[in-house]
């Protein structure tokens, strides 16, 4: 297969390159080959970037526990744009993750003016029921409403002591007109991301947050605050011969902490190492194996926890493209014609597909001659993101479109049938999911 | 009695005048005569200023429900400076108030670095047990820890949507270095003050907050946000003949709101009135009786609540002077010699009194000639604030001191005996209070 499934590559790559360079997001392609059975969004370049996904790759391969965390704001109906995120949550769960999902009702209430009852209804009816219907496993999931989650709120307050106005303004461009709770939302999201690592939940554990690139400021802020909260900072450095060594620094940790870490390493590591220990710092030479590095990180973590610290593992993130709206432009909950709701009538959804914007040419003749343009086609996006799991089948559609063989009418009809079938099935599953809410700890 | 019990008046009046003029704090003297059986802090000018205390005067006289709200930060031991506040809380409760007391453990944990367990221990052992021992009635009180109080946190978030960075900076002088949670504390205190007015608690109700003048920015901010949160604003205005009339404005209230208010008034008011109603505003002429004003306020409140609004009554506050430290200077929890702890050994406390700074002269001869200076004497302050309830007895001490009759040795001994007796009794009461925590809903 020489042709690659990534129709946007040519048109949008410049924007992404900027993200990679300016903000330090890494290309997802770099880690893709290390992921066992990658999700179609990974294979197809829908997920194009990441931060620190290596720790999730490690967990996936070593079958170690990790967390996938995401949140939904309950202001309108859940549509296929949200399904994208739900699909990822479920994929991670099926591959060993604990799924933690927060409903941002506090913001929906305070900023968007919805009543608490309405926030609850939308959160459950639109989001949680569809998430469960899509296959969430109650045994490894925790669903919560922000307004009911004390640990998140208390942690958010604590995170807020580690970031000042100048830092927030630099990241988000806040000004004098910014209201206080807009700023608070940044650390609330930080607490959403980090709270699973509190001892009352999972303790220190890798966490991955699948988001759009627009959410990256929250990820950067959270990673930054997480390291500020920690007592110890572990860094890989290079000695004068260019060899890697580990540096462990402590902020206000008791003087004997580093000696205690050294003792732990001596007891556990098989490889010979040397440690240079001072009051607030230690350098460790001779660790080259991943297993040894893990012993080091575990030893530091244990001592930090004993000292009452958090030992947060910096969270990981992935960045996905967004689907376009059916009418072209942005997909938006507030424009019903631009999206298909997960609880929408299947027949009306099929009609929307028949009316949607395609990458077809002005005339049939032109299209037969020039071929269609799948990279401008919202129907192709439906196949690409949701309706076609098999890469070969998708490639076939793309080829036939580009060659002018497949015309928009046929293609739309195909998509409309698939949408109708999916929604009919999904809504039957939603009916069952509603009965199972209590299995997920949801009072409704 | 021509001489007044207010030894600081001459030295500090200029500072207070500034508070009155610049910030709009009203002199407490203006309302004093309307208070049935005023507390000694009121009679003695310890409480020197207020905002909107008229609504509390009204509640006290009409025997209507109201709330007294205060908070303690559990960072160190509770001393006689805190007892000042506790005494006021209990006085209001004994005069009909519901007492609501919050322990600001979230700030103690996040900002001062105390563990949650330590915050809980100090909050209960130092503050709540002494408050109960001083006479708090479990039937009309609600004690809470901020970190456990979802309604306060959710309300704080909502209040935070009504205030922006510029406004906060203007009030508090925040700068780029100010950390986010420092800012959040302002609206958390606002939510502490306002949350009793939520329907899940008391609903709209007058609330008084007894504080030092340094806390006035929180009061001003809270009063300001409370009116921003409300759908309707009632103001008293003057017509062209200088007669009062009432103006009711609505922010985004449904168009028929004012007609509904008018209907209510017609049904309830005996006095003849005229109303000029427009879409977003109504003027009401002919209300001169307090009873009629109350009918108006109640009608507006009811319709606001029906519309899902809060109808907050702007909170009231009083401002008290602080006691000086025993060693002169400020009384501070972090300087043990400057204060006497409520759980301190009575004998050691008595010794502290014997070592404390008085308003005595350099020599006995000089003192006999010139008299002592009670306004510079920390022992006299102990009498004034805590140890002498009878104003005549206190005045006697003051006179004998000023005339040179009463020397510091005798006076200190008297104070030391009183302190020892008080603490011995208080600590016995603390022992009993500890057994009664569950009556106050405290799990410990």
PDB file of C-alpha atoms in Angstrom, chain A residues 106-107 109-111 116 147-148 150 153-154 157-158 160-161 163-166 168 175-181 183-185 187 310, chain B residues 106-107 109-111 116 147-148 150 153-154 157-158 160-161 163-166 168 175-181 183-185 187 310:
ATOM      1  CA  UNK A 106     -20.015  23.250  37.029  1.00  0.00           C
ATOM      2  CA  UNK A 107     -18.941  25.241  34.008  1.00  0.00           C
ATOM      3  CA  UNK A 109     -24.118  25.770  35.059  1.00  0.00           C
ATOM      4  CA  UNK A 110     -22.056  28.816  35.982  1.00  0.00           C
ATOM      5  CA  UNK A 111     -20.897  29.942  32.536  1.00  0.00           C
ATOM      6  CA  UNK A 116     -28.155  21.922  37.777  1.00  0.00           C
ATOM      7  CA  UNK A 147     -19.825  19.560  40.884  1.00  0.00           C
ATOM      8  CA  UNK A 148     -19.964  16.436  43.047  1.00  0.00           C
ATOM      9  CA  UNK A 150     -14.624  17.049  46.214  1.00  0.00           C
ATOM     10  CA  UNK A 153     -12.101  20.645  43.601  1.00  0.00           C
ATOM     11  CA  UNK A 154      -9.675  20.460  46.488  1.00  0.00           C
ATOM     12  CA  UNK A 157      -7.391  24.704  44.630  1.00  0.00           C
ATOM     13  CA  UNK A 158      -4.003  23.272  45.542  1.00  0.00           C
ATOM     14  CA  UNK A 160      -3.902  26.951  41.807  1.00  0.00           C
ATOM     15  CA  UNK A 161      -1.330  27.831  44.460  1.00  0.00           C
ATOM     16  CA  UNK A 163       0.526  29.052  39.144  1.00  0.00           C
ATOM     17  CA  UNK A 164       0.390  32.814  39.062  1.00  0.00           C
ATOM     18  CA  UNK A 165      -1.408  35.373  36.949  1.00  0.00           C
ATOM     19  CA  UNK A 166       1.550  36.098  34.689  1.00  0.00           C
ATOM     20  CA  UNK A 168      -1.685  31.968  33.120  1.00  0.00           C
ATOM     21  CA  UNK A 175      -6.642  40.034  30.252  1.00  0.00           C
ATOM     22  CA  UNK A 176      -8.292  42.317  32.770  1.00  0.00           C
ATOM     23  CA  UNK A 177     -11.709  41.380  31.414  1.00  0.00           C
ATOM     24  CA  UNK A 178     -11.198  37.659  31.993  1.00  0.00           C
ATOM     25  CA  UNK A 179     -13.491  36.509  34.748  1.00  0.00           C
ATOM     26  CA  UNK A 180     -12.011  34.628  37.653  1.00  0.00           C
ATOM     27  CA  UNK A 181     -13.762  31.326  37.031  1.00  0.00           C
ATOM     28  CA  UNK A 183      -9.068  31.108  35.027  1.00  0.00           C
ATOM     29  CA  UNK A 184     -10.166  28.568  37.610  1.00  0.00           C
ATOM     30  CA  UNK A 185     -11.315  26.248  34.828  1.00  0.00           C
ATOM     31  CA  UNK A 187      -6.679  24.267  37.121  1.00  0.00           C
ATOM     32  CA  UNK A 310       2.203  13.334  45.356  1.00  0.00           C
TER      33      UNK A 310
ATOM     34  CA  UNK B 106      -8.536  24.106  52.096  1.00  0.00           C
ATOM     35  CA  UNK B 107      -6.421  27.220  52.386  1.00  0.00           C
ATOM     36  CA  UNK B 109      -3.701  22.768  53.432  1.00  0.00           C
ATOM     37  CA  UNK B 110      -2.880  24.296  50.062  1.00  0.00           C
ATOM     38  CA  UNK B 111      -1.267  27.566  51.132  1.00  0.00           C
ATOM     39  CA  UNK B 116      -5.538  17.315  55.712  1.00  0.00           C
ATOM     40  CA  UNK B 147     -12.968  21.113  51.826  1.00  0.00           C
ATOM     41  CA  UNK B 148     -16.095  19.058  52.460  1.00  0.00           C
ATOM     42  CA  UNK B 150     -19.727  21.156  47.833  1.00  0.00           C
ATOM     43  CA  UNK B 153     -17.316  25.371  46.245  1.00  0.00           C
ATOM     44  CA  UNK B 154     -19.901  25.322  43.488  1.00  0.00           C
ATOM     45  CA  UNK B 157     -17.177  29.008  41.104  1.00  0.00           C
ATOM     46  CA  UNK B 158     -20.388  30.684  40.045  1.00  0.00           C
ATOM     47  CA  UNK B 160     -16.183  33.828  40.120  1.00  0.00           C
ATOM     48  CA  UNK B 161     -17.950  34.227  36.780  1.00  0.00           C
ATOM     49  CA  UNK B 163     -15.873  39.227  38.768  1.00  0.00           C
ATOM     50  CA  UNK B 164     -12.946  39.862  36.485  1.00  0.00           C
ATOM     51  CA  UNK B 165      -9.236  40.338  36.953  1.00  0.00           C
ATOM     52  CA  UNK B 166      -9.336  44.130  36.802  1.00  0.00           C
ATOM     53  CA  UNK B 168     -10.101  41.927  41.762  1.00  0.00           C
ATOM     54  CA  UNK B 175      -0.293  41.532  40.519  1.00  0.00           C
ATOM     55  CA  UNK B 176       1.279  39.105  38.069  1.00  0.00           C
ATOM     56  CA  UNK B 177       2.916  37.235  40.943  1.00  0.00           C
ATOM     57  CA  UNK B 178      -0.380  36.581  42.715  1.00  0.00           C
ATOM     58  CA  UNK B 179      -1.148  32.895  42.557  1.00  0.00           C
ATOM     59  CA  UNK B 180      -4.504  31.811  41.234  1.00  0.00           C
ATOM     60  CA  UNK B 181      -5.810  30.279  44.438  1.00  0.00           C
ATOM     61  CA  UNK B 183      -7.626  35.033  44.016  1.00  0.00           C
ATOM     62  CA  UNK B 184      -9.995  32.107  44.366  1.00  0.00           C
ATOM     63  CA  UNK B 185     -10.007  32.578  48.144  1.00  0.00           C
ATOM     64  CA  UNK B 187     -14.859  34.229  46.031  1.00  0.00           C
ATOM     65  CA  UNK B 310     -31.013  33.657  44.018  1.00  0.00           C
TER      66      UNK B 310
END
